[in-house]
Amino acid sequence: MRLVIDGNDGTGKSTLVAVLQKIFDGAGDVWDRGIPTKMTDYYPVIHSDDELYIILDVPVEVSRERLAAAGKDLTERYHTVEDLTHYRQRFREVAEQLGPTRCRLVDASGTPDETLQRAVTALFSLVEERERAASAA
């Protein structure tokens, strides 16, 4: 099973992926970005049955603050208010399209530790939902 962490720039994906990879220590496959990113540009819904998705979500202002703190150019494509606003909405739509047995939208506006806790809770919820769906089939 692969876990894909996705979301807008400045949501904390790389930070979360690094921590999860250490926690799973080779026992799990954790990726930074994947199918949800492709879907934000209106690609058809293509998902893998062996993937679970966590999409990190923060307000645009938080994304920009984090990007600026990391020394990123805020005029660069995907870092402008317009692009961050557009893609935030698209990631939310993609989370709905992927559905409750594949994807969770996680508030990442807190500290890295708070985001980790929310992401792990979301992961357990996804696994439970998948198991319920499989046993009902």
PDB file of N, CA and C in Angstrom, residues 31-82:
ATOM      1  N   TRP A  31       4.824   8.818  -0.513  1.00  0.00           N
ATOM      2  CA  TRP A  31       5.224   9.680  -1.624  1.00  0.00           C
ATOM      3  C   TRP A  31       4.803  11.121  -1.384  1.00  0.00           C
ATOM      4  N   ASP A  32       5.607  12.033  -1.898  1.00  0.00           N
ATOM      5  CA  ASP A  32       5.313  13.464  -1.904  1.00  0.00           C
ATOM      6  C   ASP A  32       4.769  13.797  -3.294  1.00  0.00           C
ATOM      7  N   ARG A  33       3.491  14.007  -3.382  1.00  0.00           N
ATOM      8  CA  ARG A  33       2.730  14.311  -4.611  1.00  0.00           C
ATOM      9  C   ARG A  33       2.458  13.060  -5.427  1.00  0.00           C
ATOM     10  N   GLY A  34       1.370  13.144  -6.175  1.00  0.00           N
ATOM     11  CA  GLY A  34       0.973  12.015  -7.005  1.00  0.00           C
ATOM     12  C   GLY A  34      -0.239  12.351  -7.851  1.00  0.00           C
ATOM     13  N   ILE A  35      -1.126  11.394  -7.964  1.00  0.00           N
ATOM     14  CA  ILE A  35      -2.304  11.524  -8.808  1.00  0.00           C
ATOM     15  C   ILE A  35      -3.150  12.752  -8.468  1.00  0.00           C
ATOM     16  N   PRO A  36      -3.366  13.089  -7.189  1.00  0.00           N
ATOM     17  CA  PRO A  36      -4.176  14.286  -6.916  1.00  0.00           C
ATOM     18  C   PRO A  36      -3.638  15.552  -7.583  1.00  0.00           C
ATOM     19  N   THR A  37      -2.306  15.722  -7.617  1.00  0.00           N
ATOM     20  CA  THR A  37      -1.742  16.898  -8.285  1.00  0.00           C
ATOM     21  C   THR A  37      -2.116  16.907  -9.757  1.00  0.00           C
ATOM     22  N   LYS A  38      -1.998  15.752 -10.411  1.00  0.00           N
ATOM     23  CA  LYS A  38      -2.380  15.679 -11.829  1.00  0.00           C
ATOM     24  C   LYS A  38      -3.855  16.015 -12.018  1.00  0.00           C
ATOM     25  N   MET A  39      -4.684  15.547 -11.102  1.00  0.00           N
ATOM     26  CA  MET A  39      -6.126  15.786 -11.207  1.00  0.00           C
ATOM     27  C   MET A  39      -6.494  17.257 -11.044  1.00  0.00           C
ATOM     28  N   THR A  40      -5.648  18.050 -10.360  1.00  0.00           N
ATOM     29  CA  THR A  40      -5.975  19.471 -10.193  1.00  0.00           C
ATOM     30  C   THR A  40      -5.965  20.206 -11.524  1.00  0.00           C
ATOM     31  N   ASP A  41      -5.265  19.655 -12.498  1.00  0.00           N
ATOM     32  CA  ASP A  41      -5.255  20.257 -13.837  1.00  0.00           C
ATOM     33  C   ASP A  41      -6.278  19.598 -14.749  1.00  0.00           C
ATOM     34  N   TYR A  42      -7.312  19.042 -14.132  1.00  0.00           N
ATOM     35  CA  TYR A  42      -8.483  18.500 -14.820  1.00  0.00           C
ATOM     36  C   TYR A  42      -8.203  17.235 -15.622  1.00  0.00           C
ATOM     37  N   TYR A  43      -7.210  16.460 -15.160  1.00  0.00           N
ATOM     38  CA  TYR A  43      -7.050  15.136 -15.741  1.00  0.00           C
ATOM     39  C   TYR A  43      -8.204  14.277 -15.245  1.00  0.00           C
ATOM     40  N   PRO A  44      -8.568  13.251 -16.004  1.00  0.00           N
ATOM     41  CA  PRO A  44      -9.639  12.364 -15.522  1.00  0.00           C
ATOM     42  C   PRO A  44      -9.237  11.696 -14.209  1.00  0.00           C
ATOM     43  N   VAL A  45     -10.231  11.260 -13.479  1.00  0.00           N
ATOM     44  CA  VAL A  45      -9.973  10.576 -12.214  1.00  0.00           C
ATOM     45  C   VAL A  45      -9.306   9.237 -12.511  1.00  0.00           C
ATOM     46  N   ILE A  46      -8.047   9.174 -12.177  1.00  0.00           N
ATOM     47  CA  ILE A  46      -7.281   7.945 -12.346  1.00  0.00           C
ATOM     48  C   ILE A  46      -6.657   7.670 -10.997  1.00  0.00           C
ATOM     49  N   HIS A  47      -7.000   6.582 -10.407  1.00  0.00           N
ATOM     50  CA  HIS A  47      -6.418   6.264  -9.113  1.00  0.00           C
ATOM     51  C   HIS A  47      -5.977   4.812  -9.120  1.00  0.00           C
ATOM     52  N   SER A  48      -5.166   4.511  -8.172  1.00  0.00           N
ATOM     53  CA  SER A  48      -4.667   3.156  -8.027  1.00  0.00           C
ATOM     54  C   SER A  48      -5.320   2.549  -6.797  1.00  0.00           C
ATOM     55  N   ASP A  49      -5.750   1.301  -6.915  1.00  0.00           N
ATOM     56  CA  ASP A  49      -6.382   0.641  -5.772  1.00  0.00           C
ATOM     57  C   ASP A  49      -5.408   0.387  -4.627  1.00  0.00           C
ATOM     58  N   ASP A  50      -4.113   0.476  -4.906  1.00  0.00           N
ATOM     59  CA  ASP A  50      -3.144   0.245  -3.837  1.00  0.00           C
ATOM     60  C   ASP A  50      -2.586   1.557  -3.278  1.00  0.00           C
ATOM     61  N   GLU A  51      -3.294   2.666  -3.499  1.00  0.00           N
ATOM     62  CA  GLU A  51      -2.868   3.957  -2.968  1.00  0.00           C
ATOM     63  C   GLU A  51      -3.939   4.574  -2.075  1.00  0.00           C
ATOM     64  N   LEU A  52      -3.481   5.238  -1.021  1.00  0.00           N
ATOM     65  CA  LEU A  52      -4.329   6.074  -0.185  1.00  0.00           C
ATOM     66  C   LEU A  52      -3.785   7.492  -0.279  1.00  0.00           C
ATOM     67  N   TYR A  53      -4.676   8.482  -0.193  1.00  0.00           N
ATOM     68  CA  TYR A  53      -4.285   9.869  -0.401  1.00  0.00           C
ATOM     69  C   TYR A  53      -4.655  10.731   0.793  1.00  0.00           C
ATOM     70  N   ILE A  54      -3.687  11.530   1.237  1.00  0.00           N
ATOM     71  CA  ILE A  54      -3.941  12.570   2.223  1.00  0.00           C
ATOM     72  C   ILE A  54      -3.586  13.883   1.554  1.00  0.00           C
ATOM     73  N   ILE A  55      -4.569  14.761   1.469  1.00  0.00           N
ATOM     74  CA  ILE A  55      -4.357  16.072   0.866  1.00  0.00           C
ATOM     75  C   ILE A  55      -4.316  17.102   1.994  1.00  0.00           C
ATOM     76  N   LEU A  56      -3.180  17.774   2.101  1.00  0.00           N
ATOM     77  CA  LEU A  56      -3.003  18.797   3.132  1.00  0.00           C
ATOM     78  C   LEU A  56      -3.618  20.109   2.663  1.00  0.00           C
ATOM     79  N   ASP A  57      -4.293  20.788   3.588  1.00  0.00           N
ATOM     80  CA  ASP A  57      -5.000  22.020   3.250  1.00  0.00           C
ATOM     81  C   ASP A  57      -4.675  23.098   4.269  1.00  0.00           C
ATOM     82  N   VAL A  58      -4.312  24.278   3.765  1.00  0.00           N
ATOM     83  CA  VAL A  58      -4.111  25.455   4.616  1.00  0.00           C
ATOM     84  C   VAL A  58      -4.668  26.670   3.884  1.00  0.00           C
ATOM     85  N   PRO A  59      -5.030  27.718   4.606  1.00  0.00           N
ATOM     86  CA  PRO A  59      -5.429  28.958   3.940  1.00  0.00           C
ATOM     87  C   PRO A  59      -4.281  29.493   3.075  1.00  0.00           C
ATOM     88  N   VAL A  60      -4.645  30.218   2.032  1.00  0.00           N
ATOM     89  CA  VAL A  60      -3.655  30.770   1.101  1.00  0.00           C
ATOM     90  C   VAL A  60      -2.615  31.618   1.838  1.00  0.00           C
ATOM     91  N   GLU A  61      -3.051  32.389   2.820  1.00  0.00           N
ATOM     92  CA  GLU A  61      -2.119  33.248   3.554  1.00  0.00           C
ATOM     93  C   GLU A  61      -1.055  32.417   4.268  1.00  0.00           C
ATOM     94  N   VAL A  62      -1.445  31.275   4.802  1.00  0.00           N
ATOM     95  CA  VAL A  62      -0.499  30.396   5.493  1.00  0.00           C
ATOM     96  C   VAL A  62       0.504  29.822   4.489  1.00  0.00           C
ATOM     97  N   SER A  63       0.014  29.392   3.329  1.00  0.00           N
ATOM     98  CA  SER A  63       0.921  28.893   2.278  1.00  0.00           C
ATOM     99  C   SER A  63       1.960  29.945   1.935  1.00  0.00           C
ATOM    100  N   ARG A  64       1.504  31.163   1.718  1.00  0.00           N
ATOM    101  CA  ARG A  64       2.432  32.230   1.317  1.00  0.00           C
ATOM    102  C   ARG A  64       3.433  32.563   2.430  1.00  0.00           C
ATOM    103  N   GLU A  65       2.979  32.560   3.680  1.00  0.00           N
ATOM    104  CA  GLU A  65       3.892  32.813   4.795  1.00  0.00           C
ATOM    105  C   GLU A  65       4.983  31.742   4.840  1.00  0.00           C
ATOM    106  N   ARG A  66       4.588  30.497   4.674  1.00  0.00           N
ATOM    107  CA  ARG A  66       5.557  29.396   4.720  1.00  0.00           C
ATOM    108  C   ARG A  66       6.512  29.456   3.526  1.00  0.00           C
ATOM    109  N   LEU A  67       5.975  29.752   2.354  1.00  0.00           N
ATOM    110  CA  LEU A  67       6.822  29.862   1.163  1.00  0.00           C
ATOM    111  C   LEU A  67       7.833  30.998   1.316  1.00  0.00           C
ATOM    112  N   ALA A  68       7.370  32.141   1.840  1.00  0.00           N
ATOM    113  CA  ALA A  68       8.271  33.283   2.053  1.00  0.00           C
ATOM    114  C   ALA A  68       9.350  32.923   3.076  1.00  0.00           C
ATOM    115  N   ALA A  69       8.965  32.236   4.148  1.00  0.00           N
ATOM    116  CA  ALA A  69       9.932  31.842   5.175  1.00  0.00           C
ATOM    117  C   ALA A  69      10.976  30.879   4.615  1.00  0.00           C
ATOM    118  N   ALA A  70      10.588  30.108   3.599  1.00  0.00           N
ATOM    119  CA  ALA A  70      11.514  29.161   2.961  1.00  0.00           C
ATOM    120  C   ALA A  70      12.337  29.832   1.865  1.00  0.00           C
ATOM    121  N   GLY A  71      12.123  31.142   1.674  1.00  0.00           N
ATOM    122  CA  GLY A  71      12.892  31.887   0.676  1.00  0.00           C
ATOM    123  C   GLY A  71      12.392  31.707  -0.754  1.00  0.00           C
ATOM    124  N   LYS A  72      11.164  31.250  -0.906  1.00  0.00           N
ATOM    125  CA  LYS A  72      10.601  31.037  -2.243  1.00  0.00           C
ATOM    126  C   LYS A  72      10.112  32.362  -2.829  1.00  0.00           C
ATOM    127  N   ASP A  73      10.130  32.438  -4.147  1.00  0.00           N
ATOM    128  CA  ASP A  73       9.666  33.613  -4.883  1.00  0.00           C
ATOM    129  C   ASP A  73       8.140  33.587  -4.937  1.00  0.00           C
ATOM    130  N   LEU A  74       7.492  34.562  -4.309  1.00  0.00           N
ATOM    131  CA  LEU A  74       6.029  34.580  -4.247  1.00  0.00           C
ATOM    132  C   LEU A  74       5.378  35.037  -5.552  1.00  0.00           C
ATOM    133  N   THR A  75       6.201  35.462  -6.528  1.00  0.00           N
ATOM    134  CA  THR A  75       5.642  35.823  -7.838  1.00  0.00           C
ATOM    135  C   THR A  75       5.738  34.645  -8.812  1.00  0.00           C
ATOM    136  N   GLU A  76       6.399  33.578  -8.377  1.00  0.00           N
ATOM    137  CA  GLU A  76       6.556  32.388  -9.204  1.00  0.00           C
ATOM    138  C   GLU A  76       5.198  31.693  -9.410  1.00  0.00           C
ATOM    139  N   ARG A  77       5.062  31.048 -10.565  1.00  0.00           N
ATOM    140  CA  ARG A  77       3.837  30.290 -10.837  1.00  0.00           C
ATOM    141  C   ARG A  77       3.598  29.313  -9.689  1.00  0.00           C
ATOM    142  N   TYR A  78       2.369  29.148  -9.303  1.00  0.00           N
ATOM    143  CA  TYR A  78       1.894  28.309  -8.198  1.00  0.00           C
ATOM    144  C   TYR A  78       2.070  28.957  -6.832  1.00  0.00           C
ATOM    145  N   HIS A  79       2.772  30.082  -6.727  1.00  0.00           N
ATOM    146  CA  HIS A  79       2.974  30.749  -5.449  1.00  0.00           C
ATOM    147  C   HIS A  79       2.190  32.053  -5.343  1.00  0.00           C
ATOM    148  N   THR A  80       1.558  32.484  -6.430  1.00  0.00           N
ATOM    149  CA  THR A  80       0.778  33.716  -6.385  1.00  0.00           C
ATOM    150  C   THR A  80      -0.534  33.461  -5.649  1.00  0.00           C
ATOM    151  N   VAL A  81      -1.139  34.521  -5.164  1.00  0.00           N
ATOM    152  CA  VAL A  81      -2.430  34.394  -4.482  1.00  0.00           C
ATOM    153  C   VAL A  81      -3.439  33.724  -5.409  1.00  0.00           C
ATOM    154  N   GLU A  82      -3.449  34.137  -6.670  1.00  0.00           N
ATOM    155  CA  GLU A  82      -4.419  33.583  -7.623  1.00  0.00           C
ATOM    156  C   GLU A  82      -4.218  32.090  -7.823  1.00  0.00           C
TER     157      GLU A  82
END
